[in-house]
mmCIF file of C-alpha atoms in Angstrom:
data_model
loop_
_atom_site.group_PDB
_atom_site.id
_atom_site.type_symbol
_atom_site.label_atom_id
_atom_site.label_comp_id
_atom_site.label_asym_id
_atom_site.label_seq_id
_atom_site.Cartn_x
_atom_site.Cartn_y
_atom_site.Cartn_z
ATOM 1 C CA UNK W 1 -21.371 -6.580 -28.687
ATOM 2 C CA UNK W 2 -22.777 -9.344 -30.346
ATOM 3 C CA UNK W 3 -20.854 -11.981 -28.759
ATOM 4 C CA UNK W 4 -22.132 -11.101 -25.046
ATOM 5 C CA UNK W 5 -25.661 -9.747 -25.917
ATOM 6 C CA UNK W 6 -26.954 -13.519 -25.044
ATOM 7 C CA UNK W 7 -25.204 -13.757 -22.009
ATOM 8 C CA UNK W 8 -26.901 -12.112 -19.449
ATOM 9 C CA UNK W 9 -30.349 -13.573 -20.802
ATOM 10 C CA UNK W 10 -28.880 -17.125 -20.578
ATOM 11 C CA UNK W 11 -27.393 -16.454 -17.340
ATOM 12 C CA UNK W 12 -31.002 -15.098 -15.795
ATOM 13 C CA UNK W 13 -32.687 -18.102 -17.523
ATOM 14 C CA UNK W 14 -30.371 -20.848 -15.829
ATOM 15 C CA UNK W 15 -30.846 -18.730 -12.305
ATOM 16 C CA UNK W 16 -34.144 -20.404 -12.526
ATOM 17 C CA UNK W 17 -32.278 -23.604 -11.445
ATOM 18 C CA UNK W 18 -31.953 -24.872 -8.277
ATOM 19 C CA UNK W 19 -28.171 -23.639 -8.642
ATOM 20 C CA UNK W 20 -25.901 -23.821 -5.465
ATOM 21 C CA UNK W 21 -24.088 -20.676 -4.763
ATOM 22 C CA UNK W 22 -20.397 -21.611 -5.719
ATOM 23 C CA UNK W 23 -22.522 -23.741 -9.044
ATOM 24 C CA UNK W 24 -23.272 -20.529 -10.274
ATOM 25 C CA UNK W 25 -20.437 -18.418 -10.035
ATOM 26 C CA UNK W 26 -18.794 -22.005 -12.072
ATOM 27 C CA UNK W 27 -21.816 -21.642 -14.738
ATOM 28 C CA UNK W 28 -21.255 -17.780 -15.361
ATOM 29 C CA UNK W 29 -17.559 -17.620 -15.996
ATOM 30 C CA UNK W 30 -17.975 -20.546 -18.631
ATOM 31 C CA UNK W 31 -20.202 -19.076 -20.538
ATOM 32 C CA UNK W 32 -18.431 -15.259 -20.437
ATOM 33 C CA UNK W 33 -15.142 -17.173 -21.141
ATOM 34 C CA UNK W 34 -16.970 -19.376 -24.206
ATOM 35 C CA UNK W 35 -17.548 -16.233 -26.154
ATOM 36 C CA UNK W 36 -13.902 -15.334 -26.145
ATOM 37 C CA UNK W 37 -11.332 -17.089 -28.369
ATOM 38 C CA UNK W 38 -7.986 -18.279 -26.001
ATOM 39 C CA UNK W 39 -9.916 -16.766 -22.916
ATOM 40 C CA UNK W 40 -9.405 -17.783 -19.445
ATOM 41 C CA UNK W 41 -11.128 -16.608 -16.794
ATOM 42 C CA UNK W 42 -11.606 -16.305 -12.541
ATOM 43 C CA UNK W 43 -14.170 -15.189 -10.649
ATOM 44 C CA UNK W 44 -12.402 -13.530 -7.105
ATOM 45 C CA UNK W 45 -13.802 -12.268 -4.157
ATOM 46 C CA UNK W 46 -12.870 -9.981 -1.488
ATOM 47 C CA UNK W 47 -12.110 -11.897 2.030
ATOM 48 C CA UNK W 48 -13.731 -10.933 5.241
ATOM 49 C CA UNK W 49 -10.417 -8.562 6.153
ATOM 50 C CA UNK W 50 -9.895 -7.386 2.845
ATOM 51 C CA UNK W 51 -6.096 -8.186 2.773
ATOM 52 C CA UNK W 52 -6.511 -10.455 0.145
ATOM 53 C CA UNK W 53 -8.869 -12.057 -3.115
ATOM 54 C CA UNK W 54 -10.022 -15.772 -2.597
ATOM 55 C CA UNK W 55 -10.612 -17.473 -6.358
ATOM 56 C CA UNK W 56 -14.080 -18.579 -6.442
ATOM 57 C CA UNK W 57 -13.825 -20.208 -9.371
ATOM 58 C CA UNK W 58 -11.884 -20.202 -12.415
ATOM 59 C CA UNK W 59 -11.879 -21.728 -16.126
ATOM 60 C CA UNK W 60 -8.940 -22.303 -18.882
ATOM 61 C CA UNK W 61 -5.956 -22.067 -16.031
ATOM 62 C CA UNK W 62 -3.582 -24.684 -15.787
ATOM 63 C CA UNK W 63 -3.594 -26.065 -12.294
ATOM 64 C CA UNK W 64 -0.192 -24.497 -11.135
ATOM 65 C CA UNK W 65 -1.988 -20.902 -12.201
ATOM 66 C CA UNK W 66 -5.089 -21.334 -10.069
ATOM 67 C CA UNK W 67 -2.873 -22.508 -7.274
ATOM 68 C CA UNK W 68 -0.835 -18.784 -7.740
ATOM 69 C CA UNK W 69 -4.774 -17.047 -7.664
ATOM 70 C CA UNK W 70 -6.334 -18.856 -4.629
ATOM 71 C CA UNK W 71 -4.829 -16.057 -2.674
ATOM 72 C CA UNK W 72 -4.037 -12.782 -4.280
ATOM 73 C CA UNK W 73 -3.017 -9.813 -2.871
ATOM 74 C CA UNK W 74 -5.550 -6.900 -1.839
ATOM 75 C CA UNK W 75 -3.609 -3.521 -2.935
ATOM 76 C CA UNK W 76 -1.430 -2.249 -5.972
ATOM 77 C CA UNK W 77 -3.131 -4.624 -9.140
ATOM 78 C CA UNK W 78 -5.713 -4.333 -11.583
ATOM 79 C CA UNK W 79 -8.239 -6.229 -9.633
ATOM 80 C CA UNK W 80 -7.787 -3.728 -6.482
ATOM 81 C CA UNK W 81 -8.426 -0.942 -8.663
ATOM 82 C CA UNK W 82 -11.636 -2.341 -10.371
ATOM 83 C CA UNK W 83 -12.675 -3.003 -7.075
ATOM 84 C CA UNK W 84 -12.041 0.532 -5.634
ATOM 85 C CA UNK W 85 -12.893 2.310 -7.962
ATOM 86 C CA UNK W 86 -16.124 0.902 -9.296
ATOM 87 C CA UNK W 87 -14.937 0.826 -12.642
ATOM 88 C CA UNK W 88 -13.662 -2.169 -15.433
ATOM 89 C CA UNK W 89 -10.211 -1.953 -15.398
ATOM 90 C CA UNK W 90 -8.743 -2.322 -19.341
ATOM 91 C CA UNK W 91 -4.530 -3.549 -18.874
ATOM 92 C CA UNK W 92 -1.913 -5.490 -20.307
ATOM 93 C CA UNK W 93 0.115 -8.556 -19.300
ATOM 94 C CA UNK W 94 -1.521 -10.097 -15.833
ATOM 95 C CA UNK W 95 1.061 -10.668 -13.234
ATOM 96 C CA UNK W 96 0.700 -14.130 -10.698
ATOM 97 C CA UNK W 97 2.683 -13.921 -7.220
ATOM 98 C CA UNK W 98 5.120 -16.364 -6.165
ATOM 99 C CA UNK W 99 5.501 -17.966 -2.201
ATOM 100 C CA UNK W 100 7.180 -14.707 -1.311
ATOM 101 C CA UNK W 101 4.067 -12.646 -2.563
ATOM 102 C CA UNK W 102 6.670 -11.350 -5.095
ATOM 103 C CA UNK W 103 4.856 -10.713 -9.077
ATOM 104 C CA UNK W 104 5.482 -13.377 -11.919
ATOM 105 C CA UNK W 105 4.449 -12.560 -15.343
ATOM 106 C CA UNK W 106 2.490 -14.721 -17.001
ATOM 107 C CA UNK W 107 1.517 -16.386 -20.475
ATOM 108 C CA UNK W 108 -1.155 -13.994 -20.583
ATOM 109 C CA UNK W 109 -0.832 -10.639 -22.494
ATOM 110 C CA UNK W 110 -4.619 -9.020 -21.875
ATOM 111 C CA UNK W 111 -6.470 -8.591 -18.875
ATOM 112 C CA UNK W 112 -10.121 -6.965 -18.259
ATOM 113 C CA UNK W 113 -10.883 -6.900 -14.808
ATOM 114 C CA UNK W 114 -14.957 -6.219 -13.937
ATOM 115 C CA UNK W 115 -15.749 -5.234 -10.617
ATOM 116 C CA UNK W 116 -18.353 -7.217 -8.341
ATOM 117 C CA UNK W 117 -20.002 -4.489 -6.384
ATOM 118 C CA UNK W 118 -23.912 -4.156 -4.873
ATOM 119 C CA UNK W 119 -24.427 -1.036 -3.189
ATOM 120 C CA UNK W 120 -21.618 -0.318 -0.635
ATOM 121 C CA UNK W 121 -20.853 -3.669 -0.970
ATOM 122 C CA UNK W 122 -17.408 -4.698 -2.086
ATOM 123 C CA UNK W 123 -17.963 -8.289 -3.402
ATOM 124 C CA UNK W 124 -15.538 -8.921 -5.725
ATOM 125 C CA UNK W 125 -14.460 -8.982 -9.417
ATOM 126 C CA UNK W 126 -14.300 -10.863 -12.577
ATOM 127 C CA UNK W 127 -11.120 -11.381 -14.065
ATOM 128 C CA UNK W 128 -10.881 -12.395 -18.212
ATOM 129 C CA UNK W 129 -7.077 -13.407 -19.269
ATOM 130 C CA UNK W 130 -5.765 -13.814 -22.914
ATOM 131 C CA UNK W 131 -2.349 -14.570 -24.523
ATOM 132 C CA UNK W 132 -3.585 -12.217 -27.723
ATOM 133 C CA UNK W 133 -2.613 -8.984 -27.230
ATOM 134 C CA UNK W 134 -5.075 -5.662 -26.618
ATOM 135 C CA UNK W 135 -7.894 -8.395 -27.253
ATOM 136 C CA UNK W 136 -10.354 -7.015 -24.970
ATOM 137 C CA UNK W 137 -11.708 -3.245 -26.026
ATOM 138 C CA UNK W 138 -13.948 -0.903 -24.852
ATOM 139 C CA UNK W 139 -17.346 -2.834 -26.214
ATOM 140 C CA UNK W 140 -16.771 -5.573 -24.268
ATOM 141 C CA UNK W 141 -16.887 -3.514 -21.456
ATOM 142 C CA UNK W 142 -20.078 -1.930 -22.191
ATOM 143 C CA UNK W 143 -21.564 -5.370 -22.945
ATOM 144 C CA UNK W 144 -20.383 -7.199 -19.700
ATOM 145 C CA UNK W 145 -20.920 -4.593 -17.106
ATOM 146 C CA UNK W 146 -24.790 -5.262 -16.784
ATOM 147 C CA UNK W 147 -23.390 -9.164 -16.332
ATOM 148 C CA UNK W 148 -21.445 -7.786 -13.679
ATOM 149 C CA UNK W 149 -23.852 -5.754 -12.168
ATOM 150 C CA UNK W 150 -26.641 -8.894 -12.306
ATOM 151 C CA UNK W 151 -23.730 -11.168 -10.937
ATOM 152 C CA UNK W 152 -23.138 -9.123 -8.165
ATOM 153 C CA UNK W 153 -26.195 -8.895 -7.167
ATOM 154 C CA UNK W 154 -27.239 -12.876 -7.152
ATOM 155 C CA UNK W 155 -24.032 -12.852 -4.771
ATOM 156 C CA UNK W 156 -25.452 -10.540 -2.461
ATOM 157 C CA UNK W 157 -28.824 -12.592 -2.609
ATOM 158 C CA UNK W 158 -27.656 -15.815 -1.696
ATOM 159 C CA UNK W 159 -25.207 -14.572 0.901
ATOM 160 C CA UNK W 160 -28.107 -12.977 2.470
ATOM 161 C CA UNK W 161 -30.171 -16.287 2.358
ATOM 162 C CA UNK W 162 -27.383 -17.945 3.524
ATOM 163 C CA UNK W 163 -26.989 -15.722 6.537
ATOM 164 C CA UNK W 164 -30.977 -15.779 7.583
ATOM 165 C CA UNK W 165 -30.492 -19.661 7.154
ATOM 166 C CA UNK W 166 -27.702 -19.737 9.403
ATOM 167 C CA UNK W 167 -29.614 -17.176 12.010
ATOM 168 C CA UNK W 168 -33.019 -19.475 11.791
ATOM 169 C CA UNK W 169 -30.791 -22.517 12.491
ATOM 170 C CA UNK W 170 -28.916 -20.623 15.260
ATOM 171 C CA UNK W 171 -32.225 -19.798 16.627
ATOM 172 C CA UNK W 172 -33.527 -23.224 16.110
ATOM 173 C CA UNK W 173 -30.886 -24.261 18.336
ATOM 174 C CA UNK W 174 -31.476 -21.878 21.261
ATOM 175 C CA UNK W 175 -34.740 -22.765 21.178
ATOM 176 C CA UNK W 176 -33.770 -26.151 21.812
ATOM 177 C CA UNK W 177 -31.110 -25.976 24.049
ATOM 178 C CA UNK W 178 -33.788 -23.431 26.500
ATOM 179 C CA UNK W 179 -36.172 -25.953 26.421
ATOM 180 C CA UNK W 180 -33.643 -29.096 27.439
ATOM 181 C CA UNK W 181 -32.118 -26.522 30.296
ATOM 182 C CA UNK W 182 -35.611 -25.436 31.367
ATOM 183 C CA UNK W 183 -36.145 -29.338 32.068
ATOM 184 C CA UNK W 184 -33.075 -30.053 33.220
ATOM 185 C CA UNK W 185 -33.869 -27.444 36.179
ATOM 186 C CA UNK W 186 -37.480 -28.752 36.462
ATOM 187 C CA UNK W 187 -36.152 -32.401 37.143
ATOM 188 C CA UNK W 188 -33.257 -31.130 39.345
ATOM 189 C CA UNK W 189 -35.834 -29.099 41.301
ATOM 190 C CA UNK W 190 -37.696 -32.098 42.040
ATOM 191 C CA UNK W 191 -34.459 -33.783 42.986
ATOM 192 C CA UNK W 192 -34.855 -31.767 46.359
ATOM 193 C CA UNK W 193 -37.670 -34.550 47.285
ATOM 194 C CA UNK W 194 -35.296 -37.454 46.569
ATOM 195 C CA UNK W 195 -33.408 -39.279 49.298
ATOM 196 C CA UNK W 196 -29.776 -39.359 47.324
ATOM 197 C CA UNK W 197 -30.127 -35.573 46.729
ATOM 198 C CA UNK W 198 -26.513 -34.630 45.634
ATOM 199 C CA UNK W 199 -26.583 -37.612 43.062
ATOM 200 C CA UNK W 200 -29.193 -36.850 41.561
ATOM 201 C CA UNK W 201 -28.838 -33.495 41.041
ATOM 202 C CA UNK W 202 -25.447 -34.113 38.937
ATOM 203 C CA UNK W 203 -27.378 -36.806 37.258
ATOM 204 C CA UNK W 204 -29.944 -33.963 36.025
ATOM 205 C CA UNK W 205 -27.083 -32.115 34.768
ATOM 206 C CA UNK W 206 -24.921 -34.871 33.395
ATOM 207 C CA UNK W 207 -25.449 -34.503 28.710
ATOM 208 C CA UNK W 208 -25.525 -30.703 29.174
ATOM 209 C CA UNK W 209 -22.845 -29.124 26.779
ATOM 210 C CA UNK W 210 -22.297 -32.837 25.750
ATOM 211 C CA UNK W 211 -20.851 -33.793 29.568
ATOM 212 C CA UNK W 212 -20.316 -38.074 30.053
ATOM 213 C CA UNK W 213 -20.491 -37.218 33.508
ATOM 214 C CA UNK W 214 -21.348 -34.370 36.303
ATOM 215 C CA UNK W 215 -19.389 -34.342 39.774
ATOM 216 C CA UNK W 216 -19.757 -32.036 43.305
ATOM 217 C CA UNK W 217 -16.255 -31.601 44.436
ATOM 218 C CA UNK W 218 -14.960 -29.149 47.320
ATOM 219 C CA UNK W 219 -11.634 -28.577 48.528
ATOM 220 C CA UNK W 220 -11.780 -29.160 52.475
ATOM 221 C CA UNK W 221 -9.022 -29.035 54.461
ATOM 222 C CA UNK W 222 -6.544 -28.631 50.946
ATOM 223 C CA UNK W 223 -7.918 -31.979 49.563
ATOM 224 C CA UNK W 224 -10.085 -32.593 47.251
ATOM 225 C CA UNK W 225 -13.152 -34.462 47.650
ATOM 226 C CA UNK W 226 -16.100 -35.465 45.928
ATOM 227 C CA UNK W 227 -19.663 -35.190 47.843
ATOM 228 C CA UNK W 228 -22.053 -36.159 44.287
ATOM 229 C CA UNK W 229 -21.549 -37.368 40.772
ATOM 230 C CA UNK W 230 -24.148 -38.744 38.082
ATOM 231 C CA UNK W 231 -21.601 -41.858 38.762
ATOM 232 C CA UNK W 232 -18.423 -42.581 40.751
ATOM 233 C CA UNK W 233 -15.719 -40.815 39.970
ATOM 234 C CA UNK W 234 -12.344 -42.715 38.486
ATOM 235 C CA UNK W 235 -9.297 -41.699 40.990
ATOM 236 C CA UNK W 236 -7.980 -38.530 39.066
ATOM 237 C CA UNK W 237 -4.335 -38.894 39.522
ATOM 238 C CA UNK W 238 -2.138 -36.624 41.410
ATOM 239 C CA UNK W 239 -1.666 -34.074 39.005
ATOM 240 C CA UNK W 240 -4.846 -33.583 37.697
ATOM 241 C CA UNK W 241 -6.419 -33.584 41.627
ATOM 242 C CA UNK W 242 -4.051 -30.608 41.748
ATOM 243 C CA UNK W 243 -5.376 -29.076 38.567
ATOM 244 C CA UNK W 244 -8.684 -29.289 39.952
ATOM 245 C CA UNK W 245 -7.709 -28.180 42.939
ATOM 246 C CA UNK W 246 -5.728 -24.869 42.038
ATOM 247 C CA UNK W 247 -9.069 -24.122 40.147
ATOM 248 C CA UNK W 248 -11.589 -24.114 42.138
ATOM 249 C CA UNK W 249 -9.808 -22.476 44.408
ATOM 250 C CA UNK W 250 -8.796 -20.068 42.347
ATOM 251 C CA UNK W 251 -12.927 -19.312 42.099
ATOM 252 C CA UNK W 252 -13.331 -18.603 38.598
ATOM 253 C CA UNK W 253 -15.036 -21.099 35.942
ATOM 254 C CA UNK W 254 -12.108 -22.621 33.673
ATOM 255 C CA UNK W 255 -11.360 -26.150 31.337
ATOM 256 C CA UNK W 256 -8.612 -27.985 32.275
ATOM 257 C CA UNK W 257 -7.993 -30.355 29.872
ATOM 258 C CA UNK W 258 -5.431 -33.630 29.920
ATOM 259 C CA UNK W 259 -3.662 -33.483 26.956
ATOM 260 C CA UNK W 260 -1.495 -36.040 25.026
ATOM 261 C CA UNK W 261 0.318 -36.772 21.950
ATOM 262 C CA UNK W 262 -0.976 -38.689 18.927
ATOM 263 C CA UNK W 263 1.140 -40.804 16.649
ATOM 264 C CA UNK W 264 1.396 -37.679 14.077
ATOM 265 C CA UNK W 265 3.359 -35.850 17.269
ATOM 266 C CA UNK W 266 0.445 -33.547 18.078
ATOM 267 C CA UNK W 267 -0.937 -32.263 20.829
ATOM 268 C CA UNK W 268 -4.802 -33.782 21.520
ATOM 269 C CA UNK W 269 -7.729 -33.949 24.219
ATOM 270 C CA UNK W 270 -7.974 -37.043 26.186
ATOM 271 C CA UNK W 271 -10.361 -35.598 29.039
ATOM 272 C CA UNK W 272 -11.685 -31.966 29.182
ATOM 273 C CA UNK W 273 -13.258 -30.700 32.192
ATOM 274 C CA UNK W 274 -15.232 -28.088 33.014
ATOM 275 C CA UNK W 275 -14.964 -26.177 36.525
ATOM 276 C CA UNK W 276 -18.109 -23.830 37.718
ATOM 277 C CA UNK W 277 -17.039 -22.549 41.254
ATOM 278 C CA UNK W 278 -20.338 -22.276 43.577
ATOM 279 C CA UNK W 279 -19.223 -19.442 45.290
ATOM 280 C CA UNK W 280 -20.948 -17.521 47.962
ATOM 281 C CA UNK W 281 -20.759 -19.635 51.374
ATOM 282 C CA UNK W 282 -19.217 -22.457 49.328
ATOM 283 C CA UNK W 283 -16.376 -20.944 48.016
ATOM 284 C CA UNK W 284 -14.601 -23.895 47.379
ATOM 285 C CA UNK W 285 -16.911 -26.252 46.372
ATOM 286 C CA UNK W 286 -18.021 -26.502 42.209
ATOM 287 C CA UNK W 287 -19.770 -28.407 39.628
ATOM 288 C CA UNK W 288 -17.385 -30.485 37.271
ATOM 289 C CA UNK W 289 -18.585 -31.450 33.957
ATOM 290 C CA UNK W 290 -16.455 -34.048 32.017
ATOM 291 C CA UNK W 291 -16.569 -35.377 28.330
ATOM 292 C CA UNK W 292 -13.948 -36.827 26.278
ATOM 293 C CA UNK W 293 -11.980 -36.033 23.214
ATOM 294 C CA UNK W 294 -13.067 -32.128 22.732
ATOM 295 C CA UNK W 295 -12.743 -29.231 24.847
ATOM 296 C CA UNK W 296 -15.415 -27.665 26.449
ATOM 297 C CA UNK W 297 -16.655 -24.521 24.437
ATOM 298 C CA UNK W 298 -19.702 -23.233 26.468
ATOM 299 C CA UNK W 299 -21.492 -19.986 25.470
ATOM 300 C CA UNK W 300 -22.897 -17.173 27.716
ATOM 301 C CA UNK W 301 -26.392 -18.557 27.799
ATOM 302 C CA UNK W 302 -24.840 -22.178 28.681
ATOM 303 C CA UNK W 303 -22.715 -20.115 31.302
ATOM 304 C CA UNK W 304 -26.227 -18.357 32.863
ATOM 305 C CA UNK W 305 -27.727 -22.234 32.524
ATOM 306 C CA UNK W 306 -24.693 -23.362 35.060
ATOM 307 C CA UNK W 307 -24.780 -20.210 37.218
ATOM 308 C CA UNK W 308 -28.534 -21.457 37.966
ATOM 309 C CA UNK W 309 -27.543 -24.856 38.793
ATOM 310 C CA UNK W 310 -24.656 -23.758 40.886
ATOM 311 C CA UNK W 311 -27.132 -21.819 42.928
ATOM 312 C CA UNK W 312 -29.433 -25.494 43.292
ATOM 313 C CA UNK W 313 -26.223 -27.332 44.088
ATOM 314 C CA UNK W 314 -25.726 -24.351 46.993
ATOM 315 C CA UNK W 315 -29.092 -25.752 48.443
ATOM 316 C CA UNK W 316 -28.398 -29.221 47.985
ATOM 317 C CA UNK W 317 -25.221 -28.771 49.626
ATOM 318 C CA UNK W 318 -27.117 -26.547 52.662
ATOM 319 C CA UNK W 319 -30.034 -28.791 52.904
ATOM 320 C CA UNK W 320 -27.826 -31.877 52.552
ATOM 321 C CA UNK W 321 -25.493 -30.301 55.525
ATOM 322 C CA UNK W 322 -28.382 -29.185 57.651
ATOM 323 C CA UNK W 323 -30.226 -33.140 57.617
ATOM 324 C CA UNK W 324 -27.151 -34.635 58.811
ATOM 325 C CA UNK W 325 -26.660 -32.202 61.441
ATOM 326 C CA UNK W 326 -30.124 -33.042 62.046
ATOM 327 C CA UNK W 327 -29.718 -36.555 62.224
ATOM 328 C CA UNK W 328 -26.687 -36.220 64.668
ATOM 329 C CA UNK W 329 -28.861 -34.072 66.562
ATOM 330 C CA UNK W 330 -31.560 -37.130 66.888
ATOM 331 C CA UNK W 331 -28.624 -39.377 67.737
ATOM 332 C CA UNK W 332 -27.290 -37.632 70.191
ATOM 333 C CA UNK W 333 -30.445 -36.729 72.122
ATOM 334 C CA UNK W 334 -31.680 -40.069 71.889
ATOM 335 C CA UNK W 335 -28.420 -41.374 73.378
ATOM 336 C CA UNK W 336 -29.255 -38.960 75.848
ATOM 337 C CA UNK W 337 -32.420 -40.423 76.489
ATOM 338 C CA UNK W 338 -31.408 -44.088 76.823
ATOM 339 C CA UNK W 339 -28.702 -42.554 79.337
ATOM 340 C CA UNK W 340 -31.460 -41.254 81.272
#
């Protein structure tokens, strides 16, 4: 008992440090595994679909042994059964698995295995190894469980803080990404005053979900043409027209992407494009939003954003539609009047 009653006051006092997560899992199994003569130890914990242990961290393994524990088997082991059951887990020789998941034995003749748990909460466990035999005893467990238990708990912490960091970021980002969609549809609202209405919409839209450019493209009479863009649009090539095509027809919003080969033999992403189908009394008309390199990933708030400017390009399109009609209507009647 003597050689762990300084632990767990050591380990609080160094807490106090600006310690990263994965720094202090490192800092707590050296100075368990310091107290113990020919000691090795590994801190595991339980992945996300509890199949399987990821190693943490680990001390006093030889680097072909921590490449056997950086993915150990969830189910019939020592570590399992601490886990399960809640309870430090006293055993013999430890056992490594091979590529076929198949058990090794190992150097190491003892094995205490302390569980990680908070609650409900299934964390993980501490492992100790030695290559003396029956080394660990029952003291040790009463002297480390409180470790365990502290441990566990400091895990629990900072995986909480790191989750509420990742949500305030997250939010962060909305926020951000409302406000530059709110003023993209402001300035494509006042677009509707402009005299190049079509282009300027798409030039409104053009940087949204990282798009290099923004087109208006229809299908009319099975070809495709393009009435807008933020800037002219390169000839597509016959296949892709046909891509683009088959899509927007098709009326659902899709990414068709133009894929090639690198020098490694894999597949990559030249051009990724984005089709939003306008629907309603445009059917086959859509926005097209092209960028370079990665595929488009939108999410259902950047999908509502699009729905709203499909519904502007729908008035651009009418109002667009209904001035040239307009102006042929001028034409003709004065024609009319000159014939008179």
């Amino acid at each position: 008992i003597n050689l762990y009653k300084n632990i767990l006051e050591n380990l609080q006092r160094d807490a106090r440090e600006p310690y990263q997560f994965m720094e202090l899992l490192n800092h707590s199994i050296k100075e368990i595994v310091s107290t113990i003569p020919e000691c090795a130890g590994a801190v595991f914990l339980v992945g996300r679909n509890r199949r399987q242990f990821v190693l943490a961290t680990s001390i006093g393994l030889t680097s072909n042994e921590t490449n056997r524990l950086e993915y150990y088997p969830y189910g019939e082991n020592d570590i399992s059964q601490a886990v399960e059951s809640g309870e430090p887990v006293l055993a013999g020789s430890f056992a490594f698995t091979d590529e076929n998941g198949d058990f090794k034995t190992t150097r190491f003749k003892s094995t205490l295995a302390l569980p990680l748990i908070s609650g409900m909460d299934k964390i993980g466990g501490i492992v100790l190894f030695s290559t003396i035999e029956r080394i660990f005893e029952q003291s040790d467990i009463r002297s480390l469980a409180p470790v365990g238990e502290w441990l566990a708990e400091k895990i629990k912490s900072a995986r909480a803080t790191r989750e509420l960091g990742s949500l305030r970021k997250e939010k962060e980002e909305q926020a951000a990404l409302f406000n530059e969609s709110i003023s993209r549809i402001e300035n494509a609202s006042a677009a509707f005053n402009s005299a190049d209405l079509l282009n300027n919409l798409c030039s409104n839209l053009k940087g949204f979900a990282q798009s290099e450019s923004v087109h208006l493209a229809a299908v009319i009479n099975g070809s495709l043409e393009f009435l807008g863009g933020s800037e002219p649009m390169p000839n597509p090539g016959e296949e892709y027209a046909e891509a683009l095509e088959n899509t927007i027809v098709r009326g659902k919003p899709a990414v068709v992407n133009q894929n090639s080969e690198n020098e490694m033999g894999n597949s990559v992403t030249d051009i990724s494009t984005l089709v939003f189908p306008l629907g309603g009394t445009k059917a086959n008309h859509a926005i097209i939003l092209r960028r370079q390199s990665e595929p488009f990933i939108l999410e259902n708030f950047q999908l509502k954003v699009l729905s709203i400017f499909s519904r502007l390009a729908l008035l651009a399109l009418n109002k667009s539609e209904s001035e040239k009609l307009e102006m042929t209507h001028r034409l003709g009647f004065d024609k009319v009047v000159n014939l008179l």
